[in-house]
Short mmCIF file of C-alpha atoms in Angstrom, two decimals:
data_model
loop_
_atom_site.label_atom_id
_atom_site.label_comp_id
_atom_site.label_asym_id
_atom_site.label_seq_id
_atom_site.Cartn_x
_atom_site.Cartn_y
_atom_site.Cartn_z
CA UNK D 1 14.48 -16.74 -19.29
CA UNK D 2 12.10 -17.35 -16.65
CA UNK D 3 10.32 -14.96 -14.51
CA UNK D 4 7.80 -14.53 -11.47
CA UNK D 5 6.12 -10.99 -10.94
CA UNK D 6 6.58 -9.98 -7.22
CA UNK D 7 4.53 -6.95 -5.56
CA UNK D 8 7.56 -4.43 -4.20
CA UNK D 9 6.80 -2.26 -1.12
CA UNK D 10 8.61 -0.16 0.98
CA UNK D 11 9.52 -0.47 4.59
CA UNK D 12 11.67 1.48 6.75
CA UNK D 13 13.48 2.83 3.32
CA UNK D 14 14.17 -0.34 1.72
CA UNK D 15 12.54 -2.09 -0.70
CA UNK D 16 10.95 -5.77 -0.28
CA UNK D 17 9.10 -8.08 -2.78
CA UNK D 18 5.92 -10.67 -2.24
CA UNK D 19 5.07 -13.43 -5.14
CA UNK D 20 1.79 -12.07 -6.70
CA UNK D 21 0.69 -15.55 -6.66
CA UNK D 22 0.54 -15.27 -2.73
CA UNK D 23 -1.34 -11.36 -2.77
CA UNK D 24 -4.97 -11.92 -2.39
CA UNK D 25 -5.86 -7.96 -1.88
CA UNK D 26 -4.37 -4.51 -0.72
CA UNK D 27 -5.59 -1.59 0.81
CA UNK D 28 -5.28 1.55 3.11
CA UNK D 29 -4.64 0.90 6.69
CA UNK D 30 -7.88 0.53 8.68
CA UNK D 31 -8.25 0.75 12.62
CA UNK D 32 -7.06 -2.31 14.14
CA UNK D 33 -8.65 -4.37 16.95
CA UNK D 34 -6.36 -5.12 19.23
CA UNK D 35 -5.93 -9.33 20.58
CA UNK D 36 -5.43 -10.33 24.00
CA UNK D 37 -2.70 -13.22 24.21
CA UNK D 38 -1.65 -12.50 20.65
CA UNK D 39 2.11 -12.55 19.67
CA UNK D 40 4.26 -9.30 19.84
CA UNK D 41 3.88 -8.99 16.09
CA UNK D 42 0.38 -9.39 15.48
CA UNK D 43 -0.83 -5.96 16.66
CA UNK D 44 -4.64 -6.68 15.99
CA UNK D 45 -6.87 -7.66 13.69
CA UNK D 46 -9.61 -6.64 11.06
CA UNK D 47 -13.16 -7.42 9.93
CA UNK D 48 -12.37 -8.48 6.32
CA UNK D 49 -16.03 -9.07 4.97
CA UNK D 50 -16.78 -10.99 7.73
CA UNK D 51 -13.68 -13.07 8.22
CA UNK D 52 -11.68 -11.73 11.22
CA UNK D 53 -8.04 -11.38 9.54
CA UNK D 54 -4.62 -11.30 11.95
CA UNK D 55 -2.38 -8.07 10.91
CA UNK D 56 1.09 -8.54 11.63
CA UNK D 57 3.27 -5.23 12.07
CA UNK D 58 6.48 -6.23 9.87
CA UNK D 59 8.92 -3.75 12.08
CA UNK D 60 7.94 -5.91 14.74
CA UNK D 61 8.12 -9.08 13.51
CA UNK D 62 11.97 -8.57 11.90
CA UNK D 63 13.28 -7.47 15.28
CA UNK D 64 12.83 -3.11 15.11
CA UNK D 65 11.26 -0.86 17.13
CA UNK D 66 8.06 -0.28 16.63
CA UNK D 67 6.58 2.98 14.56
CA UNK D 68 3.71 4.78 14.85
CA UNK D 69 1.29 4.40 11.76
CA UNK D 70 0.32 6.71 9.64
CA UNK D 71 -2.79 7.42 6.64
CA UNK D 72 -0.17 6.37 4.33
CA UNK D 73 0.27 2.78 5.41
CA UNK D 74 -1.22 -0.33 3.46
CA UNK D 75 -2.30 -3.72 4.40
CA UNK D 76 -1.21 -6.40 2.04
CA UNK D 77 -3.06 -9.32 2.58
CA UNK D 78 -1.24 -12.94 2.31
CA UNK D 79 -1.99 -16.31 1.92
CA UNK D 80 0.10 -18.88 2.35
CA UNK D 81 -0.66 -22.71 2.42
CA UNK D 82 -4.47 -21.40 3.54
CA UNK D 83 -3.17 -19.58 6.35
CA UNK D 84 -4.35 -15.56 5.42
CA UNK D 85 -2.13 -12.61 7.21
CA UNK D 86 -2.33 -8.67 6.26
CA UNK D 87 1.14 -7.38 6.90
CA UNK D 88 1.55 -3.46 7.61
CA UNK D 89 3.68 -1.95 5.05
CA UNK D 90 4.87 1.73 4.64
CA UNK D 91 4.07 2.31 1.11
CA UNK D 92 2.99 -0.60 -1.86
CA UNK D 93 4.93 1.00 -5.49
CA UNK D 94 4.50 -1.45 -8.23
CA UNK D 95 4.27 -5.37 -9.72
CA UNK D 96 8.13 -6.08 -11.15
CA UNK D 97 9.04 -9.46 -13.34
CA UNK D 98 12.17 -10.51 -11.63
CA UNK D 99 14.20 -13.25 -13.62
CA UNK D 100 15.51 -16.05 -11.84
CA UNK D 101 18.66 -15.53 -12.54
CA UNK D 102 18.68 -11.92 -10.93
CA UNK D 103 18.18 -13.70 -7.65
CA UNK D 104 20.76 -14.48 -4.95
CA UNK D 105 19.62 -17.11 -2.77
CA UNK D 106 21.68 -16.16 0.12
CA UNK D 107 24.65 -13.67 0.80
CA UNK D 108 27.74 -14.71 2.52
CA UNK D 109 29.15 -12.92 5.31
CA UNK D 110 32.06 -15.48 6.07
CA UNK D 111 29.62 -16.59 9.16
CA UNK D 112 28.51 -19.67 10.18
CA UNK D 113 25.62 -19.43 7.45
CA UNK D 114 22.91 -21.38 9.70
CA UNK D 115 19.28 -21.47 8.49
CA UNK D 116 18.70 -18.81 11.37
CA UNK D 117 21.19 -16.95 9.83
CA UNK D 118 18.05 -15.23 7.34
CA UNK D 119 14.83 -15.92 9.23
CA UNK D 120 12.64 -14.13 6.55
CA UNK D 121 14.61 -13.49 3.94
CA UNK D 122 14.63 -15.86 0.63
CA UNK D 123 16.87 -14.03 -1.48
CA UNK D 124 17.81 -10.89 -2.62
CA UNK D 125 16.76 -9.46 -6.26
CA UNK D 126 18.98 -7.33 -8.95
CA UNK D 127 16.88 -5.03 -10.50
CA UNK D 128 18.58 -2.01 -12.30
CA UNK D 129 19.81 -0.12 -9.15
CA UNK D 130 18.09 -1.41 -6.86
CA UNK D 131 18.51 -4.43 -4.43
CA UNK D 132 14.99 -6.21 -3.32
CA UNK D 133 14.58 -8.47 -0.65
CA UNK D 134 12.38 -10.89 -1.69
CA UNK D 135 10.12 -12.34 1.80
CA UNK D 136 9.90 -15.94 2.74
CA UNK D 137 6.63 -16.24 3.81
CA UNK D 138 6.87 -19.84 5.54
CA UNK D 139 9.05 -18.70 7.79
CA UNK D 140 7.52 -15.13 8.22
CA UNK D 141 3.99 -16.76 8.60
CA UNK D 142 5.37 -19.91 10.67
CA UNK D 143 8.91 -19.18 11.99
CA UNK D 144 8.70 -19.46 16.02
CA UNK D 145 11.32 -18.69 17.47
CA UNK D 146 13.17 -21.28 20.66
CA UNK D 147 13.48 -19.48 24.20
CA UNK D 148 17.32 -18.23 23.46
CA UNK D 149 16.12 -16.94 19.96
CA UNK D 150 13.15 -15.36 21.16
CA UNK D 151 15.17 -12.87 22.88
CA UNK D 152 16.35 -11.54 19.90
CA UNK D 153 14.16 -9.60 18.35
CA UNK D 154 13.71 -7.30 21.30
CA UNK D 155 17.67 -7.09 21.81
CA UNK D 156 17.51 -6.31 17.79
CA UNK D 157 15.48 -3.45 18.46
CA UNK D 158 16.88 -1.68 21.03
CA UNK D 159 19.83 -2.35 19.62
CA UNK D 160 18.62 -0.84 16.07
CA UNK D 161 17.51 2.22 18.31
CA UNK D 162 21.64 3.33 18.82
CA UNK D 163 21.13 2.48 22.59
CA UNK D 164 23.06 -0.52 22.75
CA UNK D 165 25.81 -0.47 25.37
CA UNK D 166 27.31 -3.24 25.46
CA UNK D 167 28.84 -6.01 22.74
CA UNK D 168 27.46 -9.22 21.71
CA UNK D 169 28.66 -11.99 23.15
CA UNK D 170 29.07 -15.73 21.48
CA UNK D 171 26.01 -16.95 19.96
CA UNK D 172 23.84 -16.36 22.59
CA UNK D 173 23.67 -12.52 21.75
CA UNK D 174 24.37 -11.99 25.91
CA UNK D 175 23.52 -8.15 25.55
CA UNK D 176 24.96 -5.32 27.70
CA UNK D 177 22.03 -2.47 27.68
CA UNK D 178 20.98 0.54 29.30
CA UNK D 179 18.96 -0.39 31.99
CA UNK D 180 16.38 2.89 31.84
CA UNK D 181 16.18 1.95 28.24
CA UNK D 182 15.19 -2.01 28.57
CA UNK D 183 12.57 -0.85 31.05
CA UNK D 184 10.92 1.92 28.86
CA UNK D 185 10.96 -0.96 26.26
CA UNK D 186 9.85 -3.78 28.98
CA UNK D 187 6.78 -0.99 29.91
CA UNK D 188 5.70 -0.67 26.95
CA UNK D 189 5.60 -4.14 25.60
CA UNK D 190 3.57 -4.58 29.10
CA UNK D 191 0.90 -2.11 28.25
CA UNK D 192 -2.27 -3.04 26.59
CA UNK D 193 -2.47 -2.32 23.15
CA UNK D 194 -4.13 0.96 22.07
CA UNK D 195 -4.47 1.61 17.67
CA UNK D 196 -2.24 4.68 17.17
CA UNK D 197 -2.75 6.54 20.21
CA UNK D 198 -1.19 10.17 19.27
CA UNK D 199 -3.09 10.18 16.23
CA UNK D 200 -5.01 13.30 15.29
CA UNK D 201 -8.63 12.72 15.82
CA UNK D 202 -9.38 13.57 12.27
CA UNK D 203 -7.24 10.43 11.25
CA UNK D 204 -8.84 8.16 13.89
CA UNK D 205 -11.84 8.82 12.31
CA UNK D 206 -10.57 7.93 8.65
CA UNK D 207 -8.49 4.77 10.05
CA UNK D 208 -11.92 3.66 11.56
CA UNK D 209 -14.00 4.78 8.76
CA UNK D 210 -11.80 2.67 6.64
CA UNK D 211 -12.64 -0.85 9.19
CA UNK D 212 -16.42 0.10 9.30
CA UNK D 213 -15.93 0.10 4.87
CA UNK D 214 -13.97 -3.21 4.84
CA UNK D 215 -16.70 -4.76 7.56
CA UNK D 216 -19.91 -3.39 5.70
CA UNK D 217 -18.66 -5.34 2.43
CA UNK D 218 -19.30 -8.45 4.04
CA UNK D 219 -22.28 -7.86 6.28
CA UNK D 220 -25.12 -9.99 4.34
CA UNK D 221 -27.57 -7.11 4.63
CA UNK D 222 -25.32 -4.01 3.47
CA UNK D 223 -23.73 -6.15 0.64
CA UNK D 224 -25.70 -5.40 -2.16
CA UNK D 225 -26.34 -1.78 -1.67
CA UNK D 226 -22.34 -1.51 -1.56
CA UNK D 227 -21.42 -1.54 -5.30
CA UNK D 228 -19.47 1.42 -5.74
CA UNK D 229 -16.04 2.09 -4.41
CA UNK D 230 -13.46 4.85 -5.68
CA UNK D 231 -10.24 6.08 -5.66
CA UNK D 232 -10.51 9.60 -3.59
CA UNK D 233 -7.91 12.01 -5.31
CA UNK D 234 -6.53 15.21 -5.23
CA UNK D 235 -6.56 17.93 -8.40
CA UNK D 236 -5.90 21.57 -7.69
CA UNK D 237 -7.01 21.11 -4.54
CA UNK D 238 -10.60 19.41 -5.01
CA UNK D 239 -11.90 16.23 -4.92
CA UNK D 240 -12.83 13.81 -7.52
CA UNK D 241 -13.55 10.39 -6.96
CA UNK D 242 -12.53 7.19 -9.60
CA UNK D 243 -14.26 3.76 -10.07
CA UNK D 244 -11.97 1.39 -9.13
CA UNK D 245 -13.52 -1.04 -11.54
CA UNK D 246 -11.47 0.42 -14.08
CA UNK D 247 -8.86 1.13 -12.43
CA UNK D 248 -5.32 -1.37 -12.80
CA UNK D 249 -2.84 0.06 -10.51
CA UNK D 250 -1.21 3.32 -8.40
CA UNK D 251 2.44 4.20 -9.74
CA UNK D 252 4.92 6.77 -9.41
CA UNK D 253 5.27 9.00 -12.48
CA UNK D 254 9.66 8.90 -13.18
CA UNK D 255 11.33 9.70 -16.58
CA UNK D 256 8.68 11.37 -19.01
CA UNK D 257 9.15 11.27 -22.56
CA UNK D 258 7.56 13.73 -24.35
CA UNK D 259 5.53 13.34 -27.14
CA UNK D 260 5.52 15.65 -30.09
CA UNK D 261 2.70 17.03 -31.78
CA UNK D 262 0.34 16.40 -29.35
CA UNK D 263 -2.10 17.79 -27.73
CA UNK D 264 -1.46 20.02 -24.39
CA UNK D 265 -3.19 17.12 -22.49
CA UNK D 266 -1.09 14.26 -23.37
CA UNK D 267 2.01 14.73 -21.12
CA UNK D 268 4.17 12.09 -22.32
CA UNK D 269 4.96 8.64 -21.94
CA UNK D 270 6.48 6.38 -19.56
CA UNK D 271 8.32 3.11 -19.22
CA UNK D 272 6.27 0.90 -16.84
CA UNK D 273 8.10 -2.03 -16.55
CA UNK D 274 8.42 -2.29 -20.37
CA UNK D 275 5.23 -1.35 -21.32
CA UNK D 276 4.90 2.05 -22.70
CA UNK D 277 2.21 4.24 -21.05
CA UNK D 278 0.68 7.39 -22.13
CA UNK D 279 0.63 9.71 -19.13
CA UNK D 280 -2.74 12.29 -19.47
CA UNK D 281 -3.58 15.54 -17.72
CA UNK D 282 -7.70 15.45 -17.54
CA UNK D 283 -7.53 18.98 -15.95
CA UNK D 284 -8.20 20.68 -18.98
CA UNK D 285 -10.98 19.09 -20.16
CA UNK D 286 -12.40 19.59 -17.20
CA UNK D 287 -11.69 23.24 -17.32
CA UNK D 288 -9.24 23.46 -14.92
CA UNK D 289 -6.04 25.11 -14.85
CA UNK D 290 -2.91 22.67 -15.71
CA UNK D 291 0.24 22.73 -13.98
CA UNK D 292 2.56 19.69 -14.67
CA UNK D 293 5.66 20.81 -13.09
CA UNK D 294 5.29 18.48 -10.40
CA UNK D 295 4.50 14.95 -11.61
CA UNK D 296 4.38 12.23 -8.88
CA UNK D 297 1.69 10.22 -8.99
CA UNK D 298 -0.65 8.80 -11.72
CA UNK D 299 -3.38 6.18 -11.72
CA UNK D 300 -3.36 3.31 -14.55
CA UNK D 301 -6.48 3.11 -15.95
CA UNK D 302 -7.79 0.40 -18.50
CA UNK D 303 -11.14 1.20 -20.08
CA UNK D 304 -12.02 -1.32 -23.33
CA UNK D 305 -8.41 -1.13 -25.39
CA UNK D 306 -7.46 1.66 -23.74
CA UNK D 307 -4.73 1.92 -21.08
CA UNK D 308 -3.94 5.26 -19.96
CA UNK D 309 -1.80 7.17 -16.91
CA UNK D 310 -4.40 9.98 -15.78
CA UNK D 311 -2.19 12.57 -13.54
CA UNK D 312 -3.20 13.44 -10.19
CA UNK D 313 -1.92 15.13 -7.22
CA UNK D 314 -2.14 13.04 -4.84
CA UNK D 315 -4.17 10.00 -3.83
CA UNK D 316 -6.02 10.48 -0.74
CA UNK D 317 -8.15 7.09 0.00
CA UNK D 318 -10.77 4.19 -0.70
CA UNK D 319 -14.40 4.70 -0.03
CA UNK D 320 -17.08 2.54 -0.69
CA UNK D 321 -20.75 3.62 -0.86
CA UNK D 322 -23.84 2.46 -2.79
CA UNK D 323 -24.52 3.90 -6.13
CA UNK D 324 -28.29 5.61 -4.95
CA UNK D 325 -26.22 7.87 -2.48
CA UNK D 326 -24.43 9.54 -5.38
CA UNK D 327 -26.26 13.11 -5.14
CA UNK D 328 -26.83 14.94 -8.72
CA UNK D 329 -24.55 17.14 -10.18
CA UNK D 330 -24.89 21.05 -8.47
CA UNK D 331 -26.01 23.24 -10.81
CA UNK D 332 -22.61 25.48 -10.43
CA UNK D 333 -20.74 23.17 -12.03
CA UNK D 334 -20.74 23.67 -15.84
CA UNK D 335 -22.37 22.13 -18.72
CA UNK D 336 -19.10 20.81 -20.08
CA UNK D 337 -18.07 18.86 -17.19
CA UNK D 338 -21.82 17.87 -16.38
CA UNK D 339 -21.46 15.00 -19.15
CA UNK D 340 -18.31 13.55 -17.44
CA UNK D 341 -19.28 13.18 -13.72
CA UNK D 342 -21.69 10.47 -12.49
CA UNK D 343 -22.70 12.16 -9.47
CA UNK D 344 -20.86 13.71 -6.14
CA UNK D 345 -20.99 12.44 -2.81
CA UNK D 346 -19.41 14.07 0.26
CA UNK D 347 -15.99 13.16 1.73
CA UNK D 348 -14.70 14.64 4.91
CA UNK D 349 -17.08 17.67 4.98
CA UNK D 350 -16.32 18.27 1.36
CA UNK D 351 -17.83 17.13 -2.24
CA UNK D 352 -16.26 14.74 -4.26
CA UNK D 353 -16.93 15.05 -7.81
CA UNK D 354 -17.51 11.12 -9.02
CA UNK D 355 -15.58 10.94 -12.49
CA UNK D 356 -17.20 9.06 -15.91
CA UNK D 357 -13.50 8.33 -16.95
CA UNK D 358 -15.10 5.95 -19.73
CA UNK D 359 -17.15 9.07 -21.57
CA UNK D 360 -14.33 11.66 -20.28
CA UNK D 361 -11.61 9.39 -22.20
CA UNK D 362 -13.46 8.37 -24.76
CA UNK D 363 -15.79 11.55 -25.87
CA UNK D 364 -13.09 14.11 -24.29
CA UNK D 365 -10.57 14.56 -26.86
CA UNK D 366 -8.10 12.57 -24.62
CA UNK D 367 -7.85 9.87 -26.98
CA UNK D 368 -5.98 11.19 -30.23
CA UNK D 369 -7.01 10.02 -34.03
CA UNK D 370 -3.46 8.89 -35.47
CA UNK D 371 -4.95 8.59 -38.75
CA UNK D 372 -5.51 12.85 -38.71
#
């Protein structure tokens, strides 16, 4: 049976799926430049190493209202027949090999089935419980809608907003709305564009610390001295950073097996899309206090033969930074997790301790002799 692996994200509560093939890179929403004369959906644009990227806003491009963003967001950045997009999604969860026949090309709903009828849609995916829309990115990248069509999207989203007054009328979607509504809607389409304007200023500054990162990478001058980037996460409340060299992917910790006869630190294993994966709490060897009854999120980690889950509380953000601005390890800090930190660095006012997962895994006890 054949199969194609598909990146699945989440917007507005449902659950979507990309080809890999067409993924070129994700990462954490960055401050957006906004474009004069640009589309509805294409709500600014980035500084991508140098190459100035278009980001389309999905909610706006499939008709909604449009949300403000949050720290949580990600860019996933498309290509498609060389034409490169970042599309704004709510939250990227995991790679899944969907068999062709799990896919339904189209759905029926006793309509005149036009090929209108699903502008971005290109099927629909079975997978266990769940139902993914899989996108078609020719017509999400190149779809342009006639006058009459063009009208829908907004009509979509104020109708999507529970405001719609009226009934649709023959094809031409003739729409009866409320008036104060359509000219809230009209004035704020009219408005230049301003990048989340009722956000914090402590999130400004992490959205736009994110664009300066993704810019530095590609000026000429910085490029070089930019070798390190990390994984900023949470464990009992402090900071430890993670090379993301060795890092595979982000996942959602669901259905722990545990393992017996094992040590404290091994926490069990998990299914990840049929391969099994040993899920590891680092807190003890690093002589903090464990508490694993909330597991949510763990970061897959491949080091030489060995692929590992390491449990964390949350996962804050990217940073990039060059390898000379690592500080040395305080002398608080004590001598048995000196040998498995790198160096810290300073992250929003506080100090992130840089983890050497390689000697931590390796030297740590994490990994356990079968053969004993």
């Amino acid at each position: 049976m054949e199969t194609k692996p598909y990146l699945i994200f989440k917007q507005n509560g449902l659950l979507w799926g990309v080809e890999v093939a067409c993924v070129r890179e994700i990462f954490f929403l960055p401050e957006l430049t906004p474009i004069a004369e640009a589309p509805p959906d294409i709500v600014g644009a980035i500084d991508l190493r140098g190459s100035i990227l278009p980001v389309m806003d999905l909610n706006l491009r499939f008709g909604y209202l449009w949300h403000e963003y949050c720290l949580t967001d990600s860019a996933i950045v498309i290509e498609w027949q060389e034409v490169r997009v970042a599309i704004i999604v709510n939250e990227v969860t995991e790679v899944k090999q969907i068999p062709e026949d799990a896919i339904t090309p189209q759905l029926s709903y006793g309509r005149d089935n036009s090929e209108a009828s699903h502008h971005f849609v290109a099927g629909f995916a079975r997978c266990g419980a769940d139902m993914i829309m899989l996108l078609n990115l020719d017509r999400l990248i190149r779809y342009s809608p006639d006058k009459t069509e063009a009208e829908i999207p907004f009509s979509a989203s104020i109708a999507g907003s529970g405001a719609l007054a009226g009934k649709v009328e023959s094809q031409n979607l003739h729409l009866e709305i409320d008036p104060k509504l359509l000219a809230e809607n009209a004035k704020f389409l009219s408005q230049p564009r301003v990048f989340c304007p009722n956000a914090m200023p402590e999130e400004k500054a992490i959205f736009r610390e994110r664009a300066d990162n993704l810019r530095l990478l590609g000026d000429r001058k910085n490029s070089e001295a930019i070798n390190l980037s990390l994984a900023v996460v949470l464990l009992n409340d402090e900071y430890f950073g993670i090379n993301l060299e060795v890092v595979r992917e982000f996942t959602d910790i669901r259905q722990v097996t545990p393992v017996p006869c094992t040590p404290d630190r091994i926490i069990g294993n998990m299914n990840l899309r049929g391969e099994i994966l040993t899920l590891v709490d680092i807190r003890n060897v690093l002589n903090m206090s464990a508490d694993t009854k909330s597991l949510s999120k763990a970061i897959v980690v491949e080091i030489e033969d060995l692929v590992a889950g390491i449990i964390v509380d949350e996962i804050l953000n990217i940073i990039y930074l060059n390898v000379a601005e690592l500080a040395t390890i305080p002398a608080a800090i004590t001598s048995e997790n000196r040998e498995y930190l790198l160096g810290t660095t300073i992250y929003k006012e506080k100090i992130i301790a840089v983890l050497n997962l390689h000697k931590l895994l390796k030297q740590g006890g994490i990994v356990v002799d079968e053969e004993v």
